[in-house]
Coordinates of C-alpha atoms in Angstrom, one line a residue:
X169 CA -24.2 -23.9 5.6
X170 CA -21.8 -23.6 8.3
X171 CA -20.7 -20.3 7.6
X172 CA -24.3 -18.9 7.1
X173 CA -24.9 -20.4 10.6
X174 CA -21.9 -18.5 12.0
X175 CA -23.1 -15.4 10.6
X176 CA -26.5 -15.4 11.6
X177 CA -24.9 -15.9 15.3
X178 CA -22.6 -13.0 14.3
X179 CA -25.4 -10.6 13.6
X180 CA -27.2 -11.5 16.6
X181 CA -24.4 -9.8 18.3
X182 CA -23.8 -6.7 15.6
X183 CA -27.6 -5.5 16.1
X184 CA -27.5 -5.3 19.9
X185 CA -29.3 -1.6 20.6
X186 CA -25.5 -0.8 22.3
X187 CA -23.5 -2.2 19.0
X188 CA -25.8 -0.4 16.7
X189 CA -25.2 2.6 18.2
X190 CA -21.6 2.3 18.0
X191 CA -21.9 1.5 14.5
X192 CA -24.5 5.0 13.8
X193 CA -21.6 7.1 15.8
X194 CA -18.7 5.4 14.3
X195 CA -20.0 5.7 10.5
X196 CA -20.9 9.6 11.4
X197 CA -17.5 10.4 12.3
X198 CA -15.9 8.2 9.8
X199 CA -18.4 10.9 7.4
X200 CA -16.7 13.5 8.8
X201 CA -13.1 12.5 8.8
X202 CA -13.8 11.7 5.1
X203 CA -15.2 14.7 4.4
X204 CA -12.1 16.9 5.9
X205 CA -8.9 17.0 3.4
X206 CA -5.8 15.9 5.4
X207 CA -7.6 13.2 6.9
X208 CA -8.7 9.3 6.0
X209 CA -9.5 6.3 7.3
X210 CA -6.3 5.2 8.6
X211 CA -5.8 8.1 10.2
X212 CA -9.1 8.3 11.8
X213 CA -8.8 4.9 13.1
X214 CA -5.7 5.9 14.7
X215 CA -6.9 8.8 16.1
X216 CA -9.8 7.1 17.4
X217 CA -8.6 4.3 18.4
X218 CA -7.7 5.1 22.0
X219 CA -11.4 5.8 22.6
X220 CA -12.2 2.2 22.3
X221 CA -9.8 0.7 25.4
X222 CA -12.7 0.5 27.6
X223 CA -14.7 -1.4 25.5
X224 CA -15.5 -5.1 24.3
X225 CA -13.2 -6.0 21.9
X226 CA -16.2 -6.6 19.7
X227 CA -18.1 -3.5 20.5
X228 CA -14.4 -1.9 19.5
X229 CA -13.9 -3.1 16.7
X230 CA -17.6 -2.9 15.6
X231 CA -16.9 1.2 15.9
X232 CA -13.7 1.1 14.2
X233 CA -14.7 -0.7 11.4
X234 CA -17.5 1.7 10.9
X235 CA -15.7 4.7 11.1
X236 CA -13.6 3.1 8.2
X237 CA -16.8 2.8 6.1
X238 CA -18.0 6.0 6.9
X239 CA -14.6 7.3 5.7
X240 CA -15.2 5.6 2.6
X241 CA -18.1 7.2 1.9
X242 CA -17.4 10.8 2.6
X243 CA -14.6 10.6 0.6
X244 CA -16.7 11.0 -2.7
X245 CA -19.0 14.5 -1.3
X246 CA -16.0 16.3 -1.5
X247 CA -14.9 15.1 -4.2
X248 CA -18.2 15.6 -6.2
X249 CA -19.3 18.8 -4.6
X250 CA -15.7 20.9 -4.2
X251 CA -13.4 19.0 -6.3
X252 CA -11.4 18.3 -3.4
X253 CA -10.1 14.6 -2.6
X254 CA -11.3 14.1 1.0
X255 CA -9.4 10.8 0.0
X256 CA -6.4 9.3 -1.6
X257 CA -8.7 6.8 -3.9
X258 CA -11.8 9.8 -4.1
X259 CA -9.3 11.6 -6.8
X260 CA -11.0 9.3 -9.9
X261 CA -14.0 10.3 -8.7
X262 CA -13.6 13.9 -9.7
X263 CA -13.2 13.5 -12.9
X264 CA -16.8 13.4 -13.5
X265 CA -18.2 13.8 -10.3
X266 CA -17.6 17.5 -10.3
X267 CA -18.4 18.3 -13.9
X268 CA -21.8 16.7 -13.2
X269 CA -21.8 19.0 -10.1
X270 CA -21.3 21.7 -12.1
X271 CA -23.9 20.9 -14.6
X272 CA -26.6 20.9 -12.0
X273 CA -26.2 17.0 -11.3
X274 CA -24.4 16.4 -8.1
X275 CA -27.5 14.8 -6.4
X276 CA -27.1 11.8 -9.7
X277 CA -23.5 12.1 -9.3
X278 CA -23.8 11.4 -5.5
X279 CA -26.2 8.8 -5.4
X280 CA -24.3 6.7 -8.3
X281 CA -21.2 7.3 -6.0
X282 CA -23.2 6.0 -2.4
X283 CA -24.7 3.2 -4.1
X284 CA -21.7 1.5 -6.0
X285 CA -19.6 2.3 -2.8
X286 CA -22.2 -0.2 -0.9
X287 CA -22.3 -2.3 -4.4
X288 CA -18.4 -2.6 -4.1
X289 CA -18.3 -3.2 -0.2
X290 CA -21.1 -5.6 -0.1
X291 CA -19.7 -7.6 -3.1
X292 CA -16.2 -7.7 -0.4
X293 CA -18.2 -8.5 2.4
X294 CA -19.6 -11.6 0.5
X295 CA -16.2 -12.6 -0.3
X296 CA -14.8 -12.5 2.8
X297 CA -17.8 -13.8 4.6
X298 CA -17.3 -17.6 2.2
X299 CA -13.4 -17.7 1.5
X300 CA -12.6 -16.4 5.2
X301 CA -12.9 -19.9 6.7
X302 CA -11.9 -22.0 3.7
X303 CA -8.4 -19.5 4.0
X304 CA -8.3 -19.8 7.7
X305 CA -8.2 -23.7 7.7
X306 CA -5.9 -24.1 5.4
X307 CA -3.5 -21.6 7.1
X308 CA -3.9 -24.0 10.3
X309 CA -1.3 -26.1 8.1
X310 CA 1.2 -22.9 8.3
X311 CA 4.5 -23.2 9.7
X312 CA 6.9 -20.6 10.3
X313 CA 8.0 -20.9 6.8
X314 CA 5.2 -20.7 5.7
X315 CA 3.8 -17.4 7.4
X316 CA 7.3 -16.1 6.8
X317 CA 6.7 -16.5 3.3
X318 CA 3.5 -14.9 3.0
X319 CA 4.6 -11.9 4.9
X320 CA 7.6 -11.8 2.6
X321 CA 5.0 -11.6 -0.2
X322 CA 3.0 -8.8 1.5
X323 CA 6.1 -6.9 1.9
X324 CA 7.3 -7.8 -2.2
X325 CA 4.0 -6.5 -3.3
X326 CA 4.3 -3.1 -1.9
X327 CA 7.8 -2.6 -4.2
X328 CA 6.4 -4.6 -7.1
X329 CA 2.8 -3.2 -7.2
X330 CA 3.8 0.1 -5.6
X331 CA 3.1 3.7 -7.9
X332 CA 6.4 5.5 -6.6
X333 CA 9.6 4.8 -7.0
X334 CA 10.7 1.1 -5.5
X335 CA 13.8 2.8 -3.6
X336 CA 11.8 5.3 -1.4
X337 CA 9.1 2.2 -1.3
X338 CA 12.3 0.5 0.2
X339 CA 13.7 2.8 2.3
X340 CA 10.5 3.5 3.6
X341 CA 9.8 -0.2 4.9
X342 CA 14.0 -0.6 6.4
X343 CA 13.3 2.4 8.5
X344 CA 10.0 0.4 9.8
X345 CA 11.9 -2.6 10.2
X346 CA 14.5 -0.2 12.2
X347 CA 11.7 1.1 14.2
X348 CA 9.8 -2.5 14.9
X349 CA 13.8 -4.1 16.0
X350 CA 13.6 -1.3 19.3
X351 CA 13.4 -2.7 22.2
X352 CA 14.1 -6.1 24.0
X353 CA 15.0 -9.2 21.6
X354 CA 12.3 -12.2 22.0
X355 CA 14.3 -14.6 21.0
X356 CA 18.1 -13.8 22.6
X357 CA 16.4 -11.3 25.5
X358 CA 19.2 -8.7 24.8
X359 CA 18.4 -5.2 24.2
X360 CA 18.9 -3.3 20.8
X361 CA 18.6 0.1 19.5
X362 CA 17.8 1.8 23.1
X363 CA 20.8 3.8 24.1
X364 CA 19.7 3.8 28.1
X365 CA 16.2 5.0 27.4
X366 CA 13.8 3.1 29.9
X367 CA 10.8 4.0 27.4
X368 CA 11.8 2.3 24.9
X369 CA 12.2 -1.2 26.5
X370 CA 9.2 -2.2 24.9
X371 CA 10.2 -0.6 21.6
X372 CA 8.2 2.0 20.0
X373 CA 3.8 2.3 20.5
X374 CA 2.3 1.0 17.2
X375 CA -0.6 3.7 18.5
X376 CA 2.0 6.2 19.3
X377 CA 3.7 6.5 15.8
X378 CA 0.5 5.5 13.6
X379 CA -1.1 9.1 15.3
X380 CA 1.4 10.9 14.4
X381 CA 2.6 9.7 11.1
X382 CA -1.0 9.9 10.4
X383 CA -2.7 12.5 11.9
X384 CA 0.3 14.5 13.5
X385 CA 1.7 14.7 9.5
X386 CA -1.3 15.4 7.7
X387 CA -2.2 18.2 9.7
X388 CA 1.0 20.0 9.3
X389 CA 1.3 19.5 5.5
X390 CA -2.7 20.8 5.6
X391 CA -1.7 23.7 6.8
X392 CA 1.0 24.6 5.0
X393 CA -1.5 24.0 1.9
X394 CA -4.0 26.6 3.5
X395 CA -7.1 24.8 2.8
X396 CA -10.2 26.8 1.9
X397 CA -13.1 25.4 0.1
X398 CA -15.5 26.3 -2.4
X399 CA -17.9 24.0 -4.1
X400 CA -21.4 23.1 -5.5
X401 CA -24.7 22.8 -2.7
X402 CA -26.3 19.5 -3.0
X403 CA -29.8 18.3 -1.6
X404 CA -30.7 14.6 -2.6
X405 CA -34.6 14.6 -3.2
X406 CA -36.4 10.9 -3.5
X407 CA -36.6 11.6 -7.2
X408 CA -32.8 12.1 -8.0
X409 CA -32.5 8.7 -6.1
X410 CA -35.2 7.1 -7.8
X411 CA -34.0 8.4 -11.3
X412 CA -30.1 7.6 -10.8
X413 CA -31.2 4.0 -9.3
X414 CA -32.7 3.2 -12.8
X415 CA -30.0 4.1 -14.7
X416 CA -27.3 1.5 -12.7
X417 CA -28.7 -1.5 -14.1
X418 CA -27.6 -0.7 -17.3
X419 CA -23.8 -0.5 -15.9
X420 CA -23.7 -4.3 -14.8
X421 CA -20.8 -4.9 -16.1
X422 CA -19.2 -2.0 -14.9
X423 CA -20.0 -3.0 -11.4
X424 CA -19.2 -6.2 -11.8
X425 CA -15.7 -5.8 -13.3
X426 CA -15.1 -3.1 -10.9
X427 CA -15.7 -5.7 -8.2
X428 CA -13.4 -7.7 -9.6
X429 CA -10.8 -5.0 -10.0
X430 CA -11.1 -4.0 -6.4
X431 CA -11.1 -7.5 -4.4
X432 CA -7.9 -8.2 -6.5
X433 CA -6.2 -5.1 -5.5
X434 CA -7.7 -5.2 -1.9
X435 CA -6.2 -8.9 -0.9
X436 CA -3.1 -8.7 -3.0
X437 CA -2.2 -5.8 -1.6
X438 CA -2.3 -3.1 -4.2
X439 CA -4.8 -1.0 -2.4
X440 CA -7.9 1.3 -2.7
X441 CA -6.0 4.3 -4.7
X442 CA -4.7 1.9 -7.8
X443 CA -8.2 0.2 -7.6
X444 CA -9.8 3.0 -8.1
X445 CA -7.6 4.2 -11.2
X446 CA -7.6 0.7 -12.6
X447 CA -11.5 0.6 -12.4
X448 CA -11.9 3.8 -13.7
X449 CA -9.0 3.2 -16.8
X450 CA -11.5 -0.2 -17.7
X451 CA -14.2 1.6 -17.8
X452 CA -13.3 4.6 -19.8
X453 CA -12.2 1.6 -22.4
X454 CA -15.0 -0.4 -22.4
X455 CA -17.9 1.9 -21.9
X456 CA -20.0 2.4 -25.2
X457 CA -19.7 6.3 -23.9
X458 CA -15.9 6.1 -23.0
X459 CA -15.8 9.5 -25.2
X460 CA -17.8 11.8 -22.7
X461 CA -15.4 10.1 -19.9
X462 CA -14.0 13.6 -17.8
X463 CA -16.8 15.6 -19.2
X464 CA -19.8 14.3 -16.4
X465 CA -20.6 10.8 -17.1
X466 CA -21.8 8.8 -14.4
X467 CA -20.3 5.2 -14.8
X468 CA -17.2 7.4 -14.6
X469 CA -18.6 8.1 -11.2
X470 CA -19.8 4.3 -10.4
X471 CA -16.3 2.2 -11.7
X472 CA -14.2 4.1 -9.2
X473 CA -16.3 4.5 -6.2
X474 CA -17.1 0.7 -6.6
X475 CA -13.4 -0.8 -7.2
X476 CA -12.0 1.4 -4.0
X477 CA -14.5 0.4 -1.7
X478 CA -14.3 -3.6 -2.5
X479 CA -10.6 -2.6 -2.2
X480 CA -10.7 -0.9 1.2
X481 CA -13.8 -3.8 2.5
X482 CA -11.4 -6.9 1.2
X483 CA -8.2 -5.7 2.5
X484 CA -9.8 -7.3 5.8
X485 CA -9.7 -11.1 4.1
X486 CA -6.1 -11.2 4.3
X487 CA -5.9 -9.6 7.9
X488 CA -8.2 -11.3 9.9
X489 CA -7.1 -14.9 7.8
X490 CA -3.3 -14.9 8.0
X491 CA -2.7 -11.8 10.2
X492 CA -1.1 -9.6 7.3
X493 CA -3.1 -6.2 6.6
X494 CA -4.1 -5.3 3.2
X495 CA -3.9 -1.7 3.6
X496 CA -2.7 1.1 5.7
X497 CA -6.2 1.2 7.4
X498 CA -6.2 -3.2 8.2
X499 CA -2.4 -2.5 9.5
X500 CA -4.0 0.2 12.7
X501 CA -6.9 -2.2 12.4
X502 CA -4.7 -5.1 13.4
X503 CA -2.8 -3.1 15.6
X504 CA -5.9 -2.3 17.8
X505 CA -6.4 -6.7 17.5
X506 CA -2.7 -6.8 19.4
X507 CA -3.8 -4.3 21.9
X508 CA -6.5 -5.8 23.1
X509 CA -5.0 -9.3 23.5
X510 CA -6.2 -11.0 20.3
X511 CA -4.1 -12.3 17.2
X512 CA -5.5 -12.3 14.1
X513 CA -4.9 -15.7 12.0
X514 CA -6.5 -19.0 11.3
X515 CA -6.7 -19.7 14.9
X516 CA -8.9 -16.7 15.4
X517 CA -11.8 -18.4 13.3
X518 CA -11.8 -21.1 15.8
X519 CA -10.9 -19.3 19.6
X520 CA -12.4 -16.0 18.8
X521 CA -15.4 -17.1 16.8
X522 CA -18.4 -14.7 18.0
X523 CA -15.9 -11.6 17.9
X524 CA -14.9 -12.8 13.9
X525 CA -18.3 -13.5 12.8
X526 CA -19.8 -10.4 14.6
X527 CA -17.2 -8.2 12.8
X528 CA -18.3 -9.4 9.4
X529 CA -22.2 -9.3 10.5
X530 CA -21.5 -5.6 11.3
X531 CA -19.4 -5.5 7.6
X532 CA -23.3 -5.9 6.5
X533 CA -24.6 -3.6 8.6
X534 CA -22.3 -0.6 8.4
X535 CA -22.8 -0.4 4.8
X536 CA -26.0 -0.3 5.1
X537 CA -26.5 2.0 8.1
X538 CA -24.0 3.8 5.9
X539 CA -25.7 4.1 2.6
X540 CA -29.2 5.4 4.5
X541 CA -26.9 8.2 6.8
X542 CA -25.1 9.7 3.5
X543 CA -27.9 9.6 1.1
X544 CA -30.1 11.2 4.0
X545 CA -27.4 13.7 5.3
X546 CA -25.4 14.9 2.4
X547 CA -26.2 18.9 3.3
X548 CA -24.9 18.4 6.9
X549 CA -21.9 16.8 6.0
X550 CA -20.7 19.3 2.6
X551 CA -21.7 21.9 5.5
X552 CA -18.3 20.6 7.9
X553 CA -16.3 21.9 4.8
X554 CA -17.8 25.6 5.9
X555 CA -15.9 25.2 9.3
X556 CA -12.3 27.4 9.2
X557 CA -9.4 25.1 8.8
X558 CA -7.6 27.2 11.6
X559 CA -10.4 26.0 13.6
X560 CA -10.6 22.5 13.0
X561 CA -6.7 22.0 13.0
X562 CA -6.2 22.7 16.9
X563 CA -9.1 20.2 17.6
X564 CA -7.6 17.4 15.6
X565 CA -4.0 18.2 17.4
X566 CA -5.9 18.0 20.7
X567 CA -7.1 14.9 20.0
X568 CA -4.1 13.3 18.7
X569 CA -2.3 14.2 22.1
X570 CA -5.1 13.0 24.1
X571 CA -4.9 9.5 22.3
X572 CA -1.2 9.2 22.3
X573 CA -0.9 10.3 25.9
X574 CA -3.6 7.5 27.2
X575 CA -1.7 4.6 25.4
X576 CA 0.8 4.6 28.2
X577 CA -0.3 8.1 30.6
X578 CA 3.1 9.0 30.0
X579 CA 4.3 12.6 28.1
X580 CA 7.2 10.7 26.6
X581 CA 4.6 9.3 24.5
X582 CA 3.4 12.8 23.1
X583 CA 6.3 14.1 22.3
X584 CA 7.3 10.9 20.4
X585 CA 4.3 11.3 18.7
X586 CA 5.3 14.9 17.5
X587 CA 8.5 13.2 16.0
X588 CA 6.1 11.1 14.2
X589 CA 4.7 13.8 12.9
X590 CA 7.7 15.9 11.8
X591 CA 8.9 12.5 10.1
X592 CA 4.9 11.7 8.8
X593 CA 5.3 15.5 7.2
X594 CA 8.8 15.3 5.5
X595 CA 7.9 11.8 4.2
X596 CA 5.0 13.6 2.3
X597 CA 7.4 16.5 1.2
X598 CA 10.0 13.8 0.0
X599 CA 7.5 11.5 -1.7
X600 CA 8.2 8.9 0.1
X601 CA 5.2 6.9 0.9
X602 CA 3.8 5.9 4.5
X603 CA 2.2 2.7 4.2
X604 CA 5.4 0.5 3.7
X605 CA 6.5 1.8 7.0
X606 CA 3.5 1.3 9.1
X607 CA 3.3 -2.1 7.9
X608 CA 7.2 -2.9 8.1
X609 CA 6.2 -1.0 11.7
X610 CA 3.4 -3.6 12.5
X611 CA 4.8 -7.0 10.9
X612 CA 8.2 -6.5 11.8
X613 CA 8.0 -8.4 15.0
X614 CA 6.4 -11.0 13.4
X615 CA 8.0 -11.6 10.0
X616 CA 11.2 -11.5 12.3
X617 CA 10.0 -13.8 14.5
X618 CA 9.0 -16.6 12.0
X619 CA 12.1 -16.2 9.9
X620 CA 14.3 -17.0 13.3
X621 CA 11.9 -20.0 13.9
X622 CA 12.3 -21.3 10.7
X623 CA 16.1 -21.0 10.1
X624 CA 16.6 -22.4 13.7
X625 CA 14.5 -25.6 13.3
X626 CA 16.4 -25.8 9.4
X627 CA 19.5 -25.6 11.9
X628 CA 20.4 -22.2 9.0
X629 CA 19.2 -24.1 5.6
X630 CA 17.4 -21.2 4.1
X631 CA 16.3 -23.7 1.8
X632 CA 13.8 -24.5 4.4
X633 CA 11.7 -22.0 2.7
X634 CA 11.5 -24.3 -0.5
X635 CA 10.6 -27.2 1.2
X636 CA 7.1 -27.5 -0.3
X637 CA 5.5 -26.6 -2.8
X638 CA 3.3 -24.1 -1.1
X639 CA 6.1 -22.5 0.9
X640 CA 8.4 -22.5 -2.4
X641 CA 5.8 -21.1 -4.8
X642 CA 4.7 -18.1 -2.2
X643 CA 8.3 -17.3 -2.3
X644 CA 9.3 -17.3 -5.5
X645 CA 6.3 -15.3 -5.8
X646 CA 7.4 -12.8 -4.0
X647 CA 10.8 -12.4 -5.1
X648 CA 9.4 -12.1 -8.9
X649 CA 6.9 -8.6 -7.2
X650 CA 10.6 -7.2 -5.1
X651 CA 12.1 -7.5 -8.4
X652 CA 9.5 -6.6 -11.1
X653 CA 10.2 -3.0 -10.6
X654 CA 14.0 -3.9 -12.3
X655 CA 12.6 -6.6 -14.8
X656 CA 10.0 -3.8 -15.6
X657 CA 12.9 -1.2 -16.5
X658 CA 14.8 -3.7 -18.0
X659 CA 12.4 -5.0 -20.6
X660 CA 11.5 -1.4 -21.2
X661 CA 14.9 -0.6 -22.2
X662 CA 14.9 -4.0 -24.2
X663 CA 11.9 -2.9 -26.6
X664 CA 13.0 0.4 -26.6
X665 CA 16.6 -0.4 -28.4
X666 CA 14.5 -3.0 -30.7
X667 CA 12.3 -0.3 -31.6
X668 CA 15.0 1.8 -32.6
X669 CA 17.3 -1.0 -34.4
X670 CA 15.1 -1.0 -37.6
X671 CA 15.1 2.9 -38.0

């Protein structure tokens, strides 16, 4: 009863006429930054972010977090309507979204994709809204073991869980650990890694290199892609809403292992993309019509709309509980937190209640204001897609420089964040993936930090880290997920030389 409580206090401050209109502008161009290839929700968030340092911290975050949902949801119009991936986790979606598009059923294939997107955020949402407490009081207990070890495993799951190849997922995350060690040492006060540059006293701008990895990089590999998009038209009538909505019930179990599927890979983290593959994967094999899977079928629509957007929503849990992001999007996320003076942890839930509980009230009423502004909108927002690329590149640019150069009202900043973005581009080129770094970029500090404090009060014993049972099991946890990659290869090579004994 408590938490219910909490949250009816917290949505006493999400529907304030000012906050709701934050949330209505944030969730439009969250739409739009969905909608445009090259772009996303972490990189609108970025982008973005500088537009809230004037604001509440609440009203902030409020907008933020929306423009995340919104991004959620556009994701799936292009996707449906142009076969395009306006999103990582929106490429499932094509697999039947556009052949219904092209069979005349883009306004069924859109509204099954709008309304399991909500299904699977709400479903996070009511997750985060009971075990966010229970988590945050028991991480009161934490030591600096003990968050050392669940950073640790945050880090171990992005080389154990990870789709590429565990060396670049490794490489990537040293170089953000390079990046994070810049600047003055907290715990000796020396300098490292500065070579006499004033700037970088205060090592590098979370904002600074999240813009241009982000933003800065996508752009340039956009337009060396030369976008140009041709699609389906779409025009959601009462009907097509009323005659899709019937037909969900009937995929219960679809929703509800998709939820499942998506929370997991959300808190863990795996992440929205693999969610949305694993949901779709379980569906294809349990669905009585797993045969017509790829050919327009639209519970091949619903499993991975609904897994990546209980993903993206329950990344949160982790972040605003134990200060660890679940996802490239929670890691800018928490960076805004640190910007504006707060730290997000257990001690959050008890300092910062009215800000916690109004974010999650405004989890409820983003998805919603959400769901109404898609289904009612779709035309406007597949129109964006008419716009020239060579038009909306410069704009994008602009903003990117205007964000970076308000962080500190310094050019060093800009052109730092150009470097970004060269490095953001040939990361893409090289395969090597972004979110290790930006989160090695965000935790650094802190893992860093709590390792120091631990060894020091162990007087060097690393076995302080097995000192419990809670410690000791997170850890071996994680070193089974850095190493699961080799026992994975290993195995494989096993059964493979078993197999071919017999012959």
């Amino acid at each position: 009863m408590e938490e219910i409580s909490a949250l009816l206090g917290g949505f006493a401050v999400a529907i304030t006429p000012y906050n709701m209109m934050l949330m209505v502008v944030g969730i439009v161009l969250g739409v739009i930054i969905g909608v445009l290839p090259g772009l996303g929700g972490a990189n609108g968030v970025a982008i973005l972010l500088p537009l809230t340092f004037s604001m509440e911290p609440t009203s902030a975050i409020i907008m933020l977090s929306s423009i995340y949902w919104g991004a959620l949801f556009g994701g799936a119009i292009t996707a449906i309507l142009f076969n395009i991936p306006g999103e990582p986790w929106s490429v499932a979606t094509t697999f039947d979204g556009h052949p219904m598009a092209m069979r005349g059923k883009a306004d069924e294939a859109l509204v099954g994709a709008f309304t399991s997107s909500f299904v699977g955020a709400i479903f996070a949402v009511i997750l985060i809204t009971f075990l966010a407490p229970m988590i945050a009081k028991f991480a009161l207990r934490f030591g600096p073991a003990e968050f050392f070890a669940v950073q640790f495993l945050t880090f171990a799951s992005f080389l154990g869980m990870g789709r590429g190849s565990p060396f670049k997922t490794l490489a990537s995350m040293c170089l953000g650990f390079a990046l994070a060690s810049v600047g003055l040492d907290g715990v000796t006060g020396t300098l490292r890694l500065t070579f006499g540059h004033e700037e970088l006293l205060n090592g590098f701008k979370f904002l600074v290199a999240v813009i241009g990895l982000f933003g800065i990089g996508e752009i340039l590999s956009s337009m060396e892609e030369g976008l140009s998009f041709r699609g389906a038209h779409a025009k959601l009538k009462m009907d097509a809403v009323i005659r899709t909505w019937r037909q969900l019930p009937r995929m219960t179990f679809t929703f509800l292992r998709s939820c499942i599927v998506g929370c997991w890979m959300g808190i863990t983290p795996g992440g929205a993309t693999p969610a949305s593959f694993m949901g779709y994967g379980l569906a294809k094999r349990f669905s009585k019509n797993g045969r017509n899977f790829g050919k327009g079928e639209l519970e091949g629509v619903v499993a991975p709309e609904t897994a990546a957007h209980a993903a993206g929503t329950s990344a949160l849990l982790p972040m605003l509980t134990l200060g660890i992001p679940g996802s490239p999007t929670a890691a800018v996320l928490l960076g805004g937190l640190l910007i504006w003076g707060l730290q997000p942890g257990p001690l959050m839930f008890v300092e910062q209640k009215e800000f916690v509980w109004g974010l999650i009230a405004s989890m409820y009423m983003g998805n919603l204001v959400g769901l109404v502004l898609v289904l009612t909108c779709v035309p406007f927002f597949a129109a964006i897609l008419r716009v020239p690329f060579s038009i909306i590149a410069p704009v994008i640019v602009v903003i990117c420089a205007i964000g970076a150069y308000t962080v500190n009202n310094a050019m060093f900043d800009v052109w730092m964040m150009l470097v970004f973005g060269v490095m953001g581009y040939l990361f893409t080129k090289l395969g090597y993936p972004l979110p290790p770094l930006v989160l090695a970029l965000v935790l650094g500090d802190q893992a860093e930090s709590s390792f120091r404090q631990a060894m020091l009060s162990s007087q060097g014993d690393v076995t302080v880290f097995w000192s419990n049972w809670l410690c000791g099991g997170i850890m071996t946890l994680g070193l089974v997920l850095a190493f699961w990659p080799l026992v994975q290869t290993v195995l494989e090579k096993w059964r493979g030389g078993a197999v071919a004994t017999p012959a």
